[in-house]
Amino acid sequence: MIGALTKLLLFQLVGEVVARGFALPVPGPVIGMGLLFAALAFAGGPSVELRGTAQNLLQHLSLLFVPAGVGVMLHLQRMADEWLPLVVALVLSTFLAIGVTAFVLRVLHVHEEETE
């Protein structure tokens, strides 16, 4: 488990170094996740240890939302002051995500029918 956690944190560190080194507008953990995906795709999938560690982390995923909740409580007045832009951004991003997902599913479904 320690080896798998080390691997996960190393990929996050590499992503952070790349993001800061090249001044990219993408968060380092996202870049690290993409690099980890590429490494796992090249290696043929995750090891049993990495799979088990990831499952354990996913079982306790709700704990990772505690800092976000604390941040919301700390900035509650600011959110109250800027509620309209927040609501507009949330609603638009939700509909955009649903639309993009529907479009991708439609394209993949058509592609699947063509290959059969």
mmCIF file of C-alpha atoms in Angstrom, residues 29-95:
data_model
loop_
_atom_site.group_PDB
_atom_site.id
_atom_site.type_symbol
_atom_site.label_atom_id
_atom_site.label_comp_id
_atom_site.label_asym_id
_atom_site.label_seq_id
_atom_site.Cartn_x
_atom_site.Cartn_y
_atom_site.Cartn_z
ATOM 1 C CA PRO A 29 -2.876 17.004 -9.950
ATOM 2 C CA VAL A 30 -4.858 16.906 -13.209
ATOM 3 C CA ILE A 31 -1.648 16.713 -15.229
ATOM 4 C CA GLY A 32 -0.335 14.050 -12.853
ATOM 5 C CA MET A 33 -3.541 12.053 -13.277
ATOM 6 C CA GLY A 34 -3.173 12.232 -17.055
ATOM 7 C CA LEU A 35 0.444 11.072 -16.807
ATOM 8 C CA LEU A 36 -0.577 8.230 -14.488
ATOM 9 C CA PHE A 37 -3.286 7.204 -16.959
ATOM 10 C CA ALA A 38 -0.756 7.188 -19.794
ATOM 11 C CA ALA A 39 1.698 5.142 -17.734
ATOM 12 C CA LEU A 40 -0.999 2.641 -16.760
ATOM 13 C CA ALA A 41 -2.247 2.373 -20.344
ATOM 14 C CA PHE A 42 1.321 1.715 -21.496
ATOM 15 C CA ALA A 43 1.885 -0.855 -18.722
ATOM 16 C CA GLY A 44 -1.354 -2.708 -19.456
ATOM 17 C CA GLY A 45 -3.294 -1.582 -16.400
ATOM 18 C CA PRO A 46 -2.815 -1.040 -12.690
ATOM 19 C CA SER A 47 -1.105 -3.518 -10.414
ATOM 20 C CA VAL A 48 -3.100 -5.386 -7.788
ATOM 21 C CA GLU A 49 -1.533 -3.205 -5.084
ATOM 22 C CA LEU A 50 -2.412 0.032 -6.866
ATOM 23 C CA ARG A 51 -5.946 -1.176 -7.561
ATOM 24 C CA GLY A 52 -6.497 -2.064 -3.898
ATOM 25 C CA THR A 53 -5.083 1.234 -2.686
ATOM 26 C CA ALA A 54 -7.251 3.178 -5.120
ATOM 27 C CA GLN A 55 -10.329 1.277 -3.930
ATOM 28 C CA ASN A 56 -9.506 2.141 -0.318
ATOM 29 C CA LEU A 57 -9.111 5.813 -1.223
ATOM 30 C CA LEU A 58 -12.418 5.805 -3.113
ATOM 31 C CA GLN A 59 -14.207 4.270 -0.123
ATOM 32 C CA HIS A 60 -13.180 7.302 1.942
ATOM 33 C CA LEU A 61 -13.658 9.891 -0.806
ATOM 34 C CA SER A 62 -16.264 11.775 1.218
ATOM 35 C CA LEU A 63 -13.562 12.794 3.702
ATOM 36 C CA LEU A 64 -11.856 14.753 0.933
ATOM 37 C CA PHE A 65 -14.872 17.072 0.744
ATOM 38 C CA VAL A 66 -14.387 18.282 4.333
ATOM 39 C CA PRO A 67 -11.788 20.947 3.385
ATOM 40 C CA ALA A 68 -14.080 22.238 0.640
ATOM 41 C CA GLY A 69 -16.950 22.490 3.115
ATOM 42 C CA VAL A 70 -14.740 24.374 5.556
ATOM 43 C CA GLY A 71 -13.731 26.749 2.757
ATOM 44 C CA VAL A 72 -17.377 27.409 1.945
ATOM 45 C CA MET A 73 -18.107 28.192 5.585
ATOM 46 C CA LEU A 74 -15.102 30.519 5.815
ATOM 47 C CA HIS A 75 -16.214 32.477 2.739
ATOM 48 C CA LEU A 76 -19.951 32.343 3.345
ATOM 49 C CA GLN A 77 -20.332 36.140 3.324
ATOM 50 C CA ARG A 78 -18.503 36.429 0.005
ATOM 51 C CA MET A 79 -20.741 33.735 -1.466
ATOM 52 C CA ALA A 80 -23.791 35.619 -0.195
ATOM 53 C CA ASP A 81 -22.509 38.789 -1.838
ATOM 54 C CA GLU A 82 -21.812 37.068 -5.167
ATOM 55 C CA TRP A 83 -24.632 34.534 -5.274
ATOM 56 C CA LEU A 84 -25.936 35.461 -8.737
ATOM 57 C CA PRO A 85 -22.700 34.841 -10.680
ATOM 58 C CA LEU A 86 -22.201 31.614 -8.723
ATOM 59 C CA VAL A 87 -25.687 30.321 -9.536
ATOM 60 C CA VAL A 88 -25.347 31.292 -13.206
ATOM 61 C CA ALA A 89 -21.944 29.573 -13.435
ATOM 62 C CA LEU A 90 -23.241 26.419 -11.735
ATOM 63 C CA VAL A 91 -26.371 26.187 -13.908
ATOM 64 C CA LEU A 92 -24.526 26.891 -17.172
ATOM 65 C CA SER A 93 -21.682 24.500 -16.394
ATOM 66 C CA THR A 94 -24.183 21.780 -15.464
ATOM 67 C CA PHE A 95 -26.083 22.136 -18.730
#
